[in-house]
Each structure stands twice: as C-alpha cells, then as structure tokens.
Coordinates of C-alpha atoms in Angstrom, one line a residue:
D1444 CA 42.7 150.1 152.6
I1445 CA 40.4 147.3 152.5
A1446 CA 37.3 148.9 153.7
R1447 CA 37.7 151.7 151.5
G1448 CA 37.9 149.9 148.9
Q1449 CA 35.0 147.4 149.6
K1450 CA 33.0 150.3 149.9
L1451 CA 34.1 151.4 146.2
I1452 CA 33.4 148.1 145.1
E1453 CA 29.6 148.3 146.8
Q1454 CA 29.4 151.8 144.7
R1455 CA 26.3 151.7 142.5
V1456 CA 26.7 152.0 138.9
P1457 CA 23.5 153.9 137.0
E1458 CA 22.4 151.7 134.2
V1459 CA 22.2 153.2 131.0
P1460 CA 18.5 153.1 129.6
P1461 CA 18.1 151.7 125.7
G1462 CA 17.2 154.3 123.5
L1463 CA 18.6 157.1 124.5
P1464 CA 17.8 159.9 121.6
S1465 CA 20.7 161.8 120.3
S1466 CA 18.6 165.2 121.2
L1467 CA 19.9 165.0 124.3
L1468 CA 23.7 166.2 122.7
E1469 CA 21.6 169.2 122.0
R1470 CA 22.3 170.3 125.5
R1471 CA 26.2 170.1 125.2
P1472 CA 27.4 174.0 125.6
D1473 CA 29.8 173.3 122.4
I1474 CA 27.0 172.6 120.1
R1475 CA 25.1 174.8 121.5
E1476 CA 27.5 177.4 120.9
A1477 CA 28.2 176.3 117.2
E1478 CA 24.4 176.2 116.2
Q1479 CA 24.0 180.0 117.7
Q1480 CA 27.1 180.7 115.3
V1481 CA 25.3 179.3 112.3
A1482 CA 22.1 181.3 113.3
A1483 CA 23.8 184.3 113.5
T1484 CA 25.9 184.1 110.3
N1485 CA 22.6 183.2 108.3
A1486 CA 21.0 186.1 109.8
E1487 CA 23.7 188.3 109.0
I1488 CA 23.5 186.8 104.9
G1489 CA 19.9 188.1 105.4
V1490 CA 20.9 191.6 106.4
A1491 CA 23.5 191.3 103.6
I1492 CA 20.9 190.5 101.0
G1493 CA 18.5 193.2 102.6
N1494 CA 21.4 195.5 102.0
F1495 CA 20.9 195.0 98.3
L1496 CA 17.1 197.2 98.8
P1497 CA 18.1 200.9 97.8
R1498 CA 16.6 203.0 100.8
I1499 CA 14.3 205.1 99.8
G1500 CA 11.2 207.1 101.3
L1501 CA 8.0 205.1 101.3
T1502 CA 5.8 207.9 102.5
A1503 CA 5.7 211.9 101.5
L1504 CA 5.4 214.5 104.8
W1505 CA 1.5 213.9 104.8
G1506 CA 1.7 210.4 105.4
G1507 CA 1.0 209.3 101.5
S1508 CA 3.3 207.6 99.3
S1509 CA 6.4 209.5 98.3
D1510 CA 7.1 210.5 94.8
N1511 CA 9.9 208.0 94.5
L1512 CA 7.3 204.8 95.5
S1513 CA 5.2 206.5 93.0
D1514 CA 7.5 206.4 90.5
L1515 CA 9.0 203.1 91.2
A1516 CA 5.4 202.0 91.2
T1517 CA 4.4 202.7 87.8
G1518 CA 7.3 201.7 86.6
N1519 CA 8.6 205.6 85.5
A1520 CA 11.8 205.2 87.5
N1521 CA 14.6 202.4 87.5
V1522 CA 15.0 201.6 91.1
W1523 CA 18.7 201.3 91.3
S1524 CA 19.1 205.2 89.7
V1525 CA 16.7 206.1 92.6
A1526 CA 19.2 204.3 95.1
A1527 CA 22.4 206.4 93.5
E1528 CA 20.5 209.6 93.8
F1529 CA 19.4 209.3 97.5
S1530 CA 20.3 207.4 100.6
G1531 CA 20.1 203.6 99.0
P1532 CA 23.3 201.9 98.6
I1533 CA 25.1 201.3 95.3
F1534 CA 27.2 198.3 93.6
R1535 CA 30.5 200.6 93.8
A1536 CA 33.0 198.4 92.4
G1537 CA 31.1 195.1 93.6
M1538 CA 31.3 196.0 97.0
L1539 CA 27.9 194.5 98.0
W1540 CA 28.3 191.6 96.2
A1541 CA 31.9 190.9 97.5
E1542 CA 30.5 191.4 101.1
Y1543 CA 27.5 189.1 100.4
Q1544 CA 30.0 186.3 99.1
A1545 CA 32.1 187.3 102.3
R1546 CA 29.1 186.2 105.0
V1547 CA 28.3 183.6 102.7
A1548 CA 31.9 181.9 103.4
I1549 CA 31.4 182.8 107.2
W1550 CA 28.3 181.0 107.4
E1551 CA 29.5 178.1 105.3
Q1552 CA 32.3 178.0 108.0
A1553 CA 30.0 178.0 110.7
K1554 CA 27.8 175.0 109.4
A1555 CA 31.2 173.0 108.9
N1556 CA 32.1 173.5 112.6
Y1557 CA 28.7 172.8 113.8
E1558 CA 29.0 169.7 111.5
Q1559 CA 32.2 169.0 113.2
T1560 CA 31.2 169.4 116.5
S1561 CA 28.2 167.3 116.1
L1562 CA 30.5 164.6 114.9
R1563 CA 32.5 164.9 117.7
A1564 CA 30.1 164.6 120.2
F1565 CA 28.9 161.6 118.8
S1566 CA 32.4 160.0 118.8
E1567 CA 32.7 161.0 122.4
V1568 CA 29.1 159.1 123.4
S1569 CA 30.5 156.1 121.5
T1570 CA 33.9 156.0 123.1
A1571 CA 32.7 156.5 126.7
L1572 CA 29.7 153.8 126.2
V1573 CA 32.4 151.2 124.8
A1574 CA 34.6 151.8 127.5
R1575 CA 31.7 151.6 130.0
D1576 CA 31.0 148.6 128.3
L1577 CA 34.4 146.9 128.4
L1578 CA 35.0 148.2 132.3
R1579 CA 31.4 146.5 133.0
D1580 CA 32.6 143.1 131.8
E1581 CA 35.8 143.5 133.3
R1582 CA 34.6 144.5 136.7
L1583 CA 32.2 141.7 136.8
A1584 CA 35.2 139.1 135.8
R1585 CA 37.1 140.6 138.7
A1586 CA 34.3 140.3 141.1
E1587 CA 34.0 136.3 140.0
E1588 CA 37.7 136.1 140.9
S1589 CA 37.7 137.7 144.3
K1590 CA 34.5 136.0 145.3
Q1591 CA 36.6 132.4 144.3
L1592 CA 39.6 133.8 146.1
S1593 CA 37.6 134.6 149.3
E1594 CA 35.9 131.4 149.1
S1595 CA 39.6 130.1 149.0
V1596 CA 40.5 132.1 152.3
R1597 CA 37.3 130.7 154.1
L1598 CA 38.4 127.3 153.1
S1599 CA 41.9 127.8 154.3
L1600 CA 40.9 129.0 157.8
V1601 CA 38.3 126.2 158.1
R1602 CA 41.2 124.0 157.6
Y1603 CA 43.4 125.7 159.8
N1604 CA 41.0 125.6 162.5
Q1605 CA 40.5 121.8 162.4
G1606 CA 44.5 121.5 162.0
L1607 CA 44.4 120.1 158.6
A1608 CA 46.5 123.1 157.4
S1609 CA 49.3 125.2 158.7
Y1610 CA 48.5 129.4 158.7
F1611 CA 50.8 129.7 155.8
E1612 CA 48.2 128.2 153.7
V1613 CA 45.7 131.1 155.4
L1614 CA 48.5 133.8 154.6
Q1615 CA 48.9 132.6 151.0
A1616 CA 45.4 132.5 150.2
Q1617 CA 45.0 136.1 151.6
Q1618 CA 48.2 137.2 149.5
D1619 CA 46.4 136.3 146.5
L1620 CA 43.0 137.9 147.7
Y1621 CA 44.2 141.4 148.6
P1622 CA 45.5 142.5 145.3
A1623 CA 42.5 140.7 143.3
L1624 CA 39.9 143.1 145.5
F1625 CA 42.6 146.2 144.9
Q1626 CA 42.4 145.5 141.3
L1627 CA 38.7 145.2 141.4
A1628 CA 38.1 148.3 143.4
E1629 CA 40.3 149.8 140.3
T1630 CA 37.9 148.8 137.7
R1631 CA 35.0 149.6 139.8
M1632 CA 36.9 153.2 140.0
A1633 CA 37.2 153.5 136.2
E1634 CA 33.8 152.2 135.5
L1635 CA 32.2 155.1 137.9
V1636 CA 34.8 157.5 135.8
S1637 CA 33.4 156.1 132.5
V1638 CA 29.6 157.1 133.5
I1639 CA 30.7 160.5 134.2
D1640 CA 32.5 160.7 131.2
L1641 CA 29.3 159.3 129.3
Y1642 CA 27.0 162.3 131.4
R1643 CA 30.1 165.2 130.1
A1644 CA 29.0 163.6 126.4
L1645 CA 25.4 163.5 126.5
G1646 CA 25.4 167.1 127.8
G1647 CA 24.1 166.5 131.7
G1648 CA 23.2 162.1 131.6
W1649 CA 19.8 161.5 131.1
K1650 CA 16.8 161.6 133.4
L1651 CA 16.6 158.4 135.5
G1652 CA 13.6 156.2 135.6
T1653 CA 12.7 157.8 131.5
V1654 CA 11.6 155.3 129.4
W1655 CA 13.3 156.6 125.9
L1656 CA 12.0 153.5 123.6
P1657 CA 9.3 154.3 121.9
A1658 CA 6.0 152.2 122.7
S1659 CA 4.8 149.3 120.8
E1660 CA 1.7 149.5 119.1
D1661 CA -0.1 147.2 121.5
G1662 CA 0.6 149.3 124.3
A1663 CA 3.3 147.2 125.8

C-alpha cells in the first residue's frame, strides 16, 4: 500500500565512502579459500623438494657425528649412493622428479584459480557499484517526478475546494501520482538490494565512518 511504499522510499541508503581499498576483498570466503589452496600447494612443493634429500642418520649412538655424515662431510662418499643403501629415497625411474612436476602443476593450477577468483571478485564489485550508481540516479529522477505529481494533486485539490475544478481532475492527478510512487518504491528497493550486493562483493561491506582516502601532506 501507499504507507508501506512511503516507508520504503524513506529508507536510508548508506553512502559508499571514497577510496575503499581492494584489501577488503581479502575477507571474501572464496578468495581466502583460493589463497589457502595456493599456500598449501606451495608447501607441498617444499615437501617434494625436501624428499630429494637422502635420509641418513646424522648422529651416532652417543650423539656424535655418524659415520655416514662424516663420510659425506669429508667427501668420502656419494650422497646418492648413501641414500640408496640406507633409508633415503632414490630416483627410481624418475618417480621423485615426476612427483615434483605434478606438485608444481597443482600449484600453478591453484595460483590460476586464485587469479580467476580475484578477477571475479573485482568484477562483482564493479558491477555492484555501477548498478548502485544507476539506480541512485533513477531513484532521484523518480523522486523528482513524484514530487511534481504530488504538487499537481495538491493544486487540483485547491482548485476543487475553490469550485474551480471537478473532482475528476483530482482523481486524474492521483491516478498519475500513485503509479509514480509505486515505481519510486520499486527503484528504492532495487537500490537497497544493490547495496547488499556491494556488501557481499566486498566480503562484508565497510566500516561506516572510516576515512579510506590517505591524508594529504598538509594534514587536511
């Protein structure tokens, strides 16, 4: 009804502060998940590289340097031959190298996914900002139209009360006004939804009252 529409029209829309930093997007769940995948796969590459290092005992029974370590340190043994004889992994048909390449491929895929997720986030923010600006301009135009039509209703009532016009003129003016108010309420609703979309795209909106723009050199 008209009363509910009027309440919707009067709803306050938060102003988007200038200078919002892109770091706000880091709170988005999809970006955080993609970032964690990159970190995890990067750590797995480190594990794969670490697997190339032969596993040998570094200390002997009483805590001194083991024979294997001493031989390696003095150059009396080949590290890979020692690895083959003891517990260290060896290059069997390139298995370790293939594993390393596979982990690098997974990391590159995770990095590409992170980049795509970030680009999608920026696109969603841009779309939400553009939609909000367009709907704000449309709402202002419809508000001006409704204001003029409301004035027409008021003047028609004045003319009717003075006996200068029939009540049909009043009804005609109201018939023009009410659809305009309904369209204004719809536009206001769409504008509010666009702000919600912007909040979601930013990963939770922004802190109202925060000045995001850097201060000028003169402190202004």
